[in-house]
Amino acid sequence: MRRREQREHIFKLLFMTQFNSGEEMPGQVSLYLEGIEELEEKDQEYMKEKYNCVLEHLDEIDGVLNEYSRGWKTSRMNRVDLTALRLAVYEMKYESDVPVSVAINEAVEIAKCFGGETSGSFVNGVLGKIASGKKDSDEGRKPGRRPAHKAKIIIKSKSGGRPEAGAEAETK
C-alpha cells in the first residue's frame, strides 16, 4: 500500500476520534482496519502506530495550530480541515523522513477531497505559516493605523441591473 493511501486511512481514523469516545476507539479502529481489503500486516501496524502517535501529541499539535491560525482556533475549525492539519503538523514536527512540502501537499489534497470548497486553501495557508514560522501579528503596521479591511462594494442601478456606461450608480 502506498503512503498516500496509508495517510488517507490514518486521516479517517483520526476523524473518527471526534465522534467516538476513547473507550470505543480501539474497537472502531479494529473494525475499520478489518474492512480494508488485502491489508498487509506491516501496513496495518504502520497506520495504527502513526494514528496513536498523533493522538499522543494532540495537545502539542493543537497548540501549534492555535498559535499560527489567527482567528481560527481549533475549536472553531471545520473537523475535516482540523484533522488534515493535525496529521500534517504531526508529520512536519515529528517525522523527519517526511519532507515538509509533502506533508503540506498531502494535507491539502485530503482537505480538497473530504472538505468544503475552501478547505484546501485554508489548510495550505495555515500550514504555510507554520512551515515559514511566520505568525500573524501586528508587527510592521504603523502605530495608530487600523488594519486594512477588504470590503466588497456592490453597485446597483436603479433598474436593479448593471449600470450602463455613463450612468450614475448608487452604493448599497
Tab-separated table of N, CA, C and O in Angstrom, residues 37-136:
chain	number	residue	atom	x	y	z
A	37	GLU	N	-9.632	-4.159	2.271
A	37	GLU	CA	-9.282	-5.384	1.545
A	37	GLU	C	-7.776	-5.484	1.335
A	37	GLU	O	-7.113	-4.477	1.082
A	38	GLU	N	-7.275	-6.689	1.424
A	38	GLU	CA	-5.874	-7.000	1.154
A	38	GLU	C	-4.900	-6.091	1.905
A	38	GLU	O	-3.913	-5.614	1.347
A	39	LEU	N	-5.177	-5.860	3.180
A	39	LEU	CA	-4.311	-5.038	4.011
A	39	LEU	C	-3.217	-5.907	4.614
A	39	LEU	O	-3.499	-6.865	5.326
A	40	GLU	N	-1.970	-5.581	4.288
A	40	GLU	CA	-0.843	-6.342	4.817
A	40	GLU	C	-0.608	-5.956	6.275
A	40	GLU	O	-0.884	-4.833	6.688
A	41	GLU	N	-0.055	-6.883	7.026
A	41	GLU	CA	0.204	-6.684	8.451
A	41	GLU	C	1.098	-5.463	8.694
A	41	GLU	O	0.851	-4.672	9.600
A	42	LYS	N	2.141	-5.298	7.870
A	42	LYS	CA	3.065	-4.174	8.065
A	42	LYS	C	2.368	-2.838	7.840
A	42	LYS	O	2.629	-1.862	8.548
A	43	ASP	N	1.443	-2.769	6.888
A	43	ASP	CA	0.693	-1.540	6.646
A	43	ASP	C	-0.244	-1.246	7.812
A	43	ASP	O	-0.373	-0.101	8.255
A	44	GLN	N	-0.895	-2.280	8.310
A	44	GLN	CA	-1.806	-2.128	9.437
A	44	GLN	C	-1.040	-1.619	10.670
A	44	GLN	O	-1.498	-0.700	11.347
A	45	GLU	N	0.109	-2.183	10.933
A	45	GLU	CA	0.915	-1.773	12.079
A	45	GLU	C	1.388	-0.329	11.927
A	45	GLU	O	1.365	0.439	12.884
A	46	TYR	N	1.820	0.032	10.721
A	46	TYR	CA	2.266	1.395	10.463
A	46	TYR	C	1.132	2.389	10.728
A	46	TYR	O	1.331	3.421	11.385
A	47	MET	N	-0.056	2.094	10.207
A	47	MET	CA	-1.193	3.002	10.373
A	47	MET	C	-1.608	3.115	11.836
A	47	MET	O	-1.868	4.216	12.322
A	48	LYS	N	-1.654	2.001	12.550
A	48	LYS	CA	-2.006	2.031	13.974
A	48	LYS	C	-0.995	2.855	14.760
A	48	LYS	O	-1.361	3.667	15.608
A	49	GLU	N	0.293	2.619	14.476
A	49	GLU	CA	1.345	3.317	15.208
A	49	GLU	C	1.278	4.825	14.964
A	49	GLU	O	1.357	5.620	15.896
A	50	LYS	N	1.119	5.214	13.718
A	50	LYS	CA	1.071	6.648	13.401
A	50	LYS	C	-0.184	7.291	13.982
A	50	LYS	O	-0.121	8.404	14.524
A	51	TYR	N	-1.301	6.612	13.899
A	51	TYR	CA	-2.547	7.091	14.485
A	51	TYR	C	-2.350	7.353	15.982
A	51	TYR	O	-2.694	8.421	16.497
A	52	ASN	N	-1.770	6.391	16.688
A	52	ASN	CA	-1.546	6.535	18.128
A	52	ASN	C	-0.546	7.644	18.443
A	52	ASN	O	-0.713	8.364	19.428
A	53	CYS	N	0.477	7.789	17.617
A	53	CYS	CA	1.467	8.852	17.831
A	53	CYS	C	0.837	10.236	17.677
A	53	CYS	O	1.131	11.149	18.447
A	54	VAL	N	-0.020	10.405	16.685
A	54	VAL	CA	-0.703	11.698	16.507
A	54	VAL	C	-1.545	11.989	17.748
A	54	VAL	O	-1.505	13.107	18.281
A	55	LEU	N	-2.273	10.996	18.237
A	55	LEU	CA	-3.103	11.201	19.425
A	55	LEU	C	-2.260	11.546	20.650
A	55	LEU	O	-2.662	12.383	21.463
A	56	GLU	N	-1.096	10.921	20.784
A	56	GLU	CA	-0.206	11.207	21.909
A	56	GLU	C	0.271	12.651	21.904
A	56	GLU	O	0.506	13.236	22.959
A	57	HIS	N	0.433	13.240	20.733
A	57	HIS	CA	0.952	14.603	20.606
A	57	HIS	C	-0.150	15.624	20.308
A	57	HIS	O	0.162	16.763	19.932
A	58	LEU	N	-1.400	15.246	20.483
A	58	LEU	CA	-2.521	16.092	20.081
A	58	LEU	C	-2.511	17.464	20.760
A	58	LEU	O	-2.759	18.481	20.098
A	59	ASP	N	-2.220	17.526	22.047
A	59	ASP	CA	-2.206	18.822	22.746
A	59	ASP	C	-1.135	19.746	22.164
A	59	ASP	O	-1.383	20.941	21.956
A	60	GLU	N	0.038	19.200	21.895
A	60	GLU	CA	1.119	19.997	21.305
A	60	GLU	C	0.748	20.453	19.899
A	60	GLU	O	0.988	21.611	19.529
A	61	ILE	N	0.170	19.553	19.126
A	61	ILE	CA	-0.226	19.866	17.754
A	61	ILE	C	-1.276	20.963	17.752
A	61	ILE	O	-1.173	21.945	17.002
A	62	ASP	N	-2.285	20.825	18.602
A	62	ASP	CA	-3.332	21.852	18.684
A	62	ASP	C	-2.763	23.184	19.161
A	62	ASP	O	-3.205	24.253	18.728
A	63	GLY	N	-1.763	23.130	20.036
A	63	GLY	CA	-1.104	24.358	20.477
A	63	GLY	C	-0.443	25.084	19.312
A	63	GLY	O	-0.548	26.309	19.183
A	64	VAL	N	0.225	24.335	18.459
A	64	VAL	CA	0.858	24.922	17.269
A	64	VAL	C	-0.214	25.512	16.354
A	64	VAL	O	-0.083	26.640	15.874
A	65	LEU	N	-1.284	24.768	16.132
A	65	LEU	CA	-2.358	25.260	15.259
A	65	LEU	C	-2.989	26.535	15.818
A	65	LEU	O	-3.230	27.487	15.076
A	66	ASN	N	-3.249	26.558	17.112
A	66	ASN	CA	-3.848	27.744	17.726
A	66	ASN	C	-2.902	28.945	17.669
A	66	ASN	O	-3.347	30.081	17.576
A	67	GLU	N	-1.627	28.696	17.721
A	67	GLU	CA	-0.629	29.760	17.676
A	67	GLU	C	-0.539	30.392	16.285
A	67	GLU	O	-0.357	31.593	16.151
A	68	TYR	N	-0.682	29.590	15.235
A	68	TYR	CA	-0.479	30.077	13.876
A	68	TYR	C	-1.764	30.411	13.118
A	68	TYR	O	-1.703	31.056	12.081
A	69	SER	N	-2.886	29.959	13.567
A	69	SER	CA	-4.129	30.203	12.823
A	69	SER	C	-4.941	31.282	13.520
A	69	SER	O	-5.925	31.007	14.185
A	70	ARG	N	-4.528	32.492	13.335
A	70	ARG	CA	-5.162	33.631	13.991
A	70	ARG	C	-6.625	33.753	13.571
A	70	ARG	O	-6.946	33.755	12.395
A	71	GLY	N	-7.488	33.840	14.553
A	71	GLY	CA	-8.915	33.975	14.275
A	71	GLY	C	-9.608	32.647	14.019
A	71	GLY	O	-10.825	32.606	13.884
A	72	TRP	N	-8.860	31.560	13.958
A	72	TRP	CA	-9.437	30.245	13.715
A	72	TRP	C	-8.836	29.245	14.692
A	72	TRP	O	-7.995	28.445	14.329
A	73	LYS	N	-9.253	29.314	15.907
A	73	LYS	CA	-8.781	28.357	16.902
A	73	LYS	C	-9.342	26.975	16.553
A	73	LYS	O	-10.338	26.841	15.856
A	74	THR	N	-8.693	25.948	17.054
A	74	THR	CA	-9.087	24.582	16.712
A	74	THR	C	-10.545	24.305	17.071
A	74	THR	O	-11.201	23.516	16.398
A	75	SER	N	-11.049	24.979	18.093
A	75	SER	CA	-12.444	24.752	18.494
A	75	SER	C	-13.440	25.265	17.458
A	75	SER	O	-14.592	24.835	17.445
A	76	ARG	N	-13.007	26.167	16.581
A	76	ARG	CA	-13.890	26.734	15.556
A	76	ARG	C	-13.701	26.110	14.181
A	76	ARG	O	-14.476	26.365	13.271
A	77	MET	N	-12.651	25.323	14.012
A	77	MET	CA	-12.326	24.801	12.686
A	77	MET	C	-13.265	23.688	12.252
A	77	MET	O	-13.753	22.918	13.078
A	78	ASN	N	-13.462	23.619	10.957
A	78	ASN	CA	-14.177	22.512	10.350
A	78	ASN	C	-13.424	21.230	10.725
A	78	ASN	O	-12.195	21.188	10.699
A	79	ARG	N	-14.128	20.187	11.070
A	79	ARG	CA	-13.481	18.962	11.562
A	79	ARG	C	-12.601	18.279	10.519
A	79	ARG	O	-11.587	17.683	10.857
A	80	VAL	N	-12.986	18.359	9.282
A	80	VAL	CA	-12.152	17.781	8.220
A	80	VAL	C	-10.843	18.560	8.130
A	80	VAL	O	-9.752	17.980	8.115
A	81	ASP	N	-10.945	19.884	8.084
A	81	ASP	CA	-9.751	20.722	7.997
A	81	ASP	C	-8.851	20.486	9.207
A	81	ASP	O	-7.634	20.341	9.065
A	82	LEU	N	-9.451	20.466	10.382
A	82	LEU	CA	-8.692	20.259	11.609
A	82	LEU	C	-7.948	18.927	11.590
A	82	LEU	O	-6.768	18.854	11.937
A	83	THR	N	-8.603	17.879	11.138
A	83	THR	CA	-7.978	16.558	11.100
A	83	THR	C	-6.820	16.533	10.104
A	83	THR	O	-5.751	15.999	10.400
A	84	ALA	N	-7.017	17.123	8.938
A	84	ALA	CA	-5.933	17.190	7.942
A	84	ALA	C	-4.760	18.003	8.489
A	84	ALA	O	-3.591	17.619	8.315
A	85	LEU	N	-5.051	19.103	9.164
A	85	LEU	CA	-3.998	19.932	9.758
A	85	LEU	C	-3.239	19.179	10.846
A	85	LEU	O	-2.007	19.245	10.912
A	86	ARG	N	-3.969	18.471	11.691
A	86	ARG	CA	-3.317	17.725	12.770
A	86	ARG	C	-2.344	16.689	12.218
A	86	ARG	O	-1.216	16.565	12.703
A	87	LEU	N	-2.764	15.964	11.220
A	87	LEU	CA	-1.904	14.944	10.631
A	87	LEU	C	-0.664	15.583	10.000
A	87	LEU	O	0.454	15.114	10.195
A	88	ALA	N	-0.854	16.673	9.297
A	88	ALA	CA	0.274	17.342	8.645
A	88	ALA	C	1.242	17.939	9.664
A	88	ALA	O	2.463	17.820	9.506
A	89	VAL	N	0.722	18.568	10.696
A	89	VAL	CA	1.603	19.156	11.715
A	89	VAL	C	2.394	18.056	12.410
A	89	VAL	O	3.591	18.208	12.669
A	90	TYR	N	1.758	16.932	12.666
A	90	TYR	CA	2.488	15.805	13.256
A	90	TYR	C	3.657	15.410	12.344
A	90	TYR	O	4.786	15.258	12.800
A	91	GLU	N	3.376	15.265	11.069
A	91	GLU	CA	4.425	14.858	10.130
A	91	GLU	C	5.528	15.913	10.038
A	91	GLU	O	6.714	15.577	9.969
A	92	MET	N	5.154	17.176	10.057
A	92	MET	CA	6.132	18.253	9.950
A	92	MET	C	7.036	18.322	11.186
A	92	MET	O	8.231	18.583	11.062
A	93	LYS	N	6.463	18.086	12.353
A	93	LYS	CA	7.218	18.224	13.598
A	93	LYS	C	7.941	16.959	14.046
A	93	LYS	O	8.994	17.029	14.655
A	94	TYR	N	7.352	15.795	13.782
A	94	TYR	CA	7.846	14.571	14.406
A	94	TYR	C	8.366	13.509	13.441
A	94	TYR	O	8.895	12.504	13.890
A	95	GLU	N	8.184	13.686	12.150
A	95	GLU	CA	8.655	12.674	11.196
A	95	GLU	C	9.655	13.301	10.235
A	95	GLU	O	9.275	13.924	9.248
A	96	SER	N	10.918	13.093	10.522
A	96	SER	CA	11.972	13.694	9.707
A	96	SER	C	12.059	13.079	8.308
A	96	SER	O	12.606	13.702	7.397
A	97	ASP	N	11.502	11.883	8.137
A	97	ASP	CA	11.558	11.252	6.816
A	97	ASP	C	10.478	11.767	5.860
A	97	ASP	O	10.482	11.421	4.678
A	98	VAL	N	9.550	12.594	6.359
A	98	VAL	CA	8.514	13.174	5.503
A	98	VAL	C	8.883	14.637	5.250
A	98	VAL	O	8.889	15.447	6.169
A	99	PRO	N	9.214	14.990	3.997
A	99	PRO	CA	9.521	16.389	3.700
A	99	PRO	C	8.322	17.289	4.001
A	99	PRO	O	7.163	16.884	3.809
A	100	VAL	N	8.595	18.492	4.479
A	100	VAL	CA	7.532	19.434	4.843
A	100	VAL	C	6.602	19.679	3.654
A	100	VAL	O	5.380	19.697	3.809
A	101	SER	N	7.174	19.827	2.470
A	101	SER	CA	6.343	20.088	1.285
A	101	SER	C	5.394	18.929	0.995
A	101	SER	O	4.260	19.139	0.557
A	102	VAL	N	5.832	17.712	1.267
A	102	VAL	CA	4.971	16.535	1.057
A	102	VAL	C	3.844	16.533	2.080
A	102	VAL	O	2.681	16.293	1.742
A	103	ALA	N	4.164	16.814	3.337
A	103	ALA	CA	3.141	16.852	4.386
A	103	ALA	C	2.073	17.895	4.049
A	103	ALA	O	0.873	17.637	4.193
A	104	ILE	N	2.508	19.065	3.590
A	104	ILE	CA	1.563	20.125	3.230
A	104	ILE	C	0.724	19.714	2.036
A	104	ILE	O	-0.508	19.821	2.059
A	105	ASN	N	1.358	19.232	0.975
A	105	ASN	CA	0.643	18.839	-0.233
A	105	ASN	C	-0.389	17.749	0.046
A	105	ASN	O	-1.524	17.816	-0.430
A	106	GLU	N	0.008	16.752	0.807
A	106	GLU	CA	-0.916	15.653	1.121
A	106	GLU	C	-2.104	16.155	1.946
A	106	GLU	O	-3.243	15.734	1.716
A	107	ALA	N	-1.853	17.041	2.902
A	107	ALA	CA	-2.942	17.583	3.723
A	107	ALA	C	-3.908	18.402	2.871
A	107	ALA	O	-5.133	18.317	3.042
A	108	VAL	N	-3.368	19.181	1.950
A	108	VAL	CA	-4.210	19.982	1.049
A	108	VAL	C	-5.070	19.067	0.186
A	108	VAL	O	-6.276	19.302	0.014
A	109	GLU	N	-4.491	18.000	-0.346
A	109	GLU	CA	-5.245	17.062	-1.172
A	109	GLU	C	-6.353	16.367	-0.372
A	109	GLU	O	-7.469	16.196	-0.865
A	110	ILE	N	-6.045	15.977	0.839
A	110	ILE	CA	-7.058	15.352	1.702
A	110	ILE	C	-8.180	16.342	1.987
A	110	ILE	O	-9.362	15.998	1.927
A	111	ALA	N	-7.810	17.585	2.306
A	111	ALA	CA	-8.819	18.608	2.603
A	111	ALA	C	-9.704	18.878	1.392
A	111	ALA	O	-10.920	19.031	1.519
A	112	LYS	N	-9.109	18.919	0.213
A	112	LYS	CA	-9.897	19.125	-1.012
A	112	LYS	C	-10.857	17.971	-1.246
A	112	LYS	O	-11.987	18.170	-1.675
A	113	CYS	N	-10.385	16.771	-0.991
A	113	CYS	CA	-11.178	15.576	-1.253
A	113	CYS	C	-12.347	15.433	-0.277
A	113	CYS	O	-13.456	15.110	-0.673
A	114	PHE	N	-12.104	15.674	1.002
A	114	PHE	CA	-13.113	15.409	2.030
A	114	PHE	C	-13.752	16.662	2.611
A	114	PHE	O	-14.761	16.570	3.302
A	115	GLY	N	-13.163	17.823	2.349
A	115	GLY	CA	-13.643	19.055	2.965
A	115	GLY	C	-14.532	19.876	2.065
A	115	GLY	O	-15.006	19.422	1.022
A	116	GLY	N	-14.701	21.111	2.472
A	116	GLY	CA	-15.542	22.042	1.744
A	116	GLY	C	-14.796	22.740	0.623
A	116	GLY	O	-13.636	22.443	0.325
A	117	GLU	N	-15.464	23.707	0.044
A	117	GLU	CA	-14.953	24.423	-1.118
A	117	GLU	C	-13.634	25.148	-0.830
A	117	GLU	O	-12.763	25.212	-1.678
A	118	THR	N	-13.484	25.687	0.376
A	118	THR	CA	-12.290	26.461	0.712
A	118	THR	C	-11.305	25.691	1.587
A	118	THR	O	-10.302	26.255	2.033
A	119	SER	N	-11.570	24.426	1.837
A	119	SER	CA	-10.724	23.644	2.740
A	119	SER	C	-9.270	23.570	2.289
A	119	SER	O	-8.352	23.727	3.092
A	120	GLY	N	-9.046	23.323	1.021
A	120	GLY	CA	-7.688	23.201	0.509
A	120	GLY	C	-6.874	24.460	0.728
A	120	GLY	O	-5.736	24.409	1.206
A	121	SER	N	-7.450	25.617	0.413
A	121	SER	CA	-6.705	26.869	0.573
A	121	SER	C	-6.513	27.223	2.043
A	121	SER	O	-5.472	27.748	2.432
A	122	PHE	N	-7.501	26.913	2.881
A	122	PHE	CA	-7.365	27.168	4.324
A	122	PHE	C	-6.225	26.331	4.903
A	122	PHE	O	-5.339	26.850	5.588
A	123	VAL	N	-6.239	25.050	4.625
A	123	VAL	CA	-5.203	24.143	5.129
A	123	VAL	C	-3.834	24.569	4.607
A	123	VAL	O	-2.853	24.623	5.365
A	124	ASN	N	-3.748	24.905	3.330
A	124	ASN	CA	-2.491	25.354	2.742
A	124	ASN	C	-1.981	26.620	3.438
A	124	ASN	O	-0.787	26.729	3.740
A	125	GLY	N	-2.870	27.560	3.700
A	125	GLY	CA	-2.477	28.815	4.337
A	125	GLY	C	-1.930	28.610	5.741
A	125	GLY	O	-0.882	29.156	6.101
A	126	VAL	N	-2.624	27.821	6.539
A	126	VAL	CA	-2.185	27.577	7.919
A	126	VAL	C	-0.853	26.836	7.916
A	126	VAL	O	0.085	27.211	8.634
A	127	LEU	N	-0.747	25.793	7.115
A	127	LEU	CA	0.497	25.016	7.081
A	127	LEU	C	1.655	25.824	6.500
A	127	LEU	O	2.804	25.663	6.927
A	128	GLY	N	1.365	26.696	5.562
A	128	GLY	CA	2.402	27.569	5.014
A	128	GLY	C	2.976	28.488	6.080
A	128	GLY	O	4.192	28.708	6.149
A	129	LYS	N	2.103	29.028	6.931
A	129	LYS	CA	2.565	29.877	8.041
A	129	LYS	C	3.419	29.083	9.013
A	129	LYS	O	4.449	29.561	9.479
A	130	ILE	N	2.980	27.883	9.322
A	130	ILE	CA	3.738	27.042	10.249
A	130	ILE	C	5.106	26.714	9.659
A	130	ILE	O	6.132	26.812	10.340
A	131	ALA	N	5.134	26.351	8.393
A	131	ALA	CA	6.394	25.976	7.742
A	131	ALA	C	7.367	27.150	7.686
A	131	ALA	O	8.574	26.978	7.863
A	132	SER	N	6.842	28.347	7.448
A	132	SER	CA	7.710	29.522	7.345
A	132	SER	C	8.037	30.113	8.709
A	132	SER	O	8.953	30.924	8.824
A	133	GLY	N	7.259	29.741	9.714
A	133	GLY	CA	7.471	30.286	11.055
A	133	GLY	C	6.913	31.677	11.231
A	133	GLY	O	7.168	32.336	12.236
A	134	LYS	N	6.125	32.140	10.274
A	134	LYS	CA	5.556	33.487	10.344
A	134	LYS	C	4.154	33.438	10.926
A	134	LYS	O	3.257	32.836	10.354
A	135	LYS	N	4.006	34.090	12.038
A	135	LYS	CA	2.689	34.186	12.671
A	135	LYS	C	2.037	35.490	12.236
A	135	LYS	O	2.710	36.462	11.942
A	136	ASP	N	0.698	35.513	12.242
A	136	ASP	CA	0.006	36.778	12.018
A	136	ASP	C	0.271	37.637	13.239
A	136	ASP	O	0.097	37.202	14.368
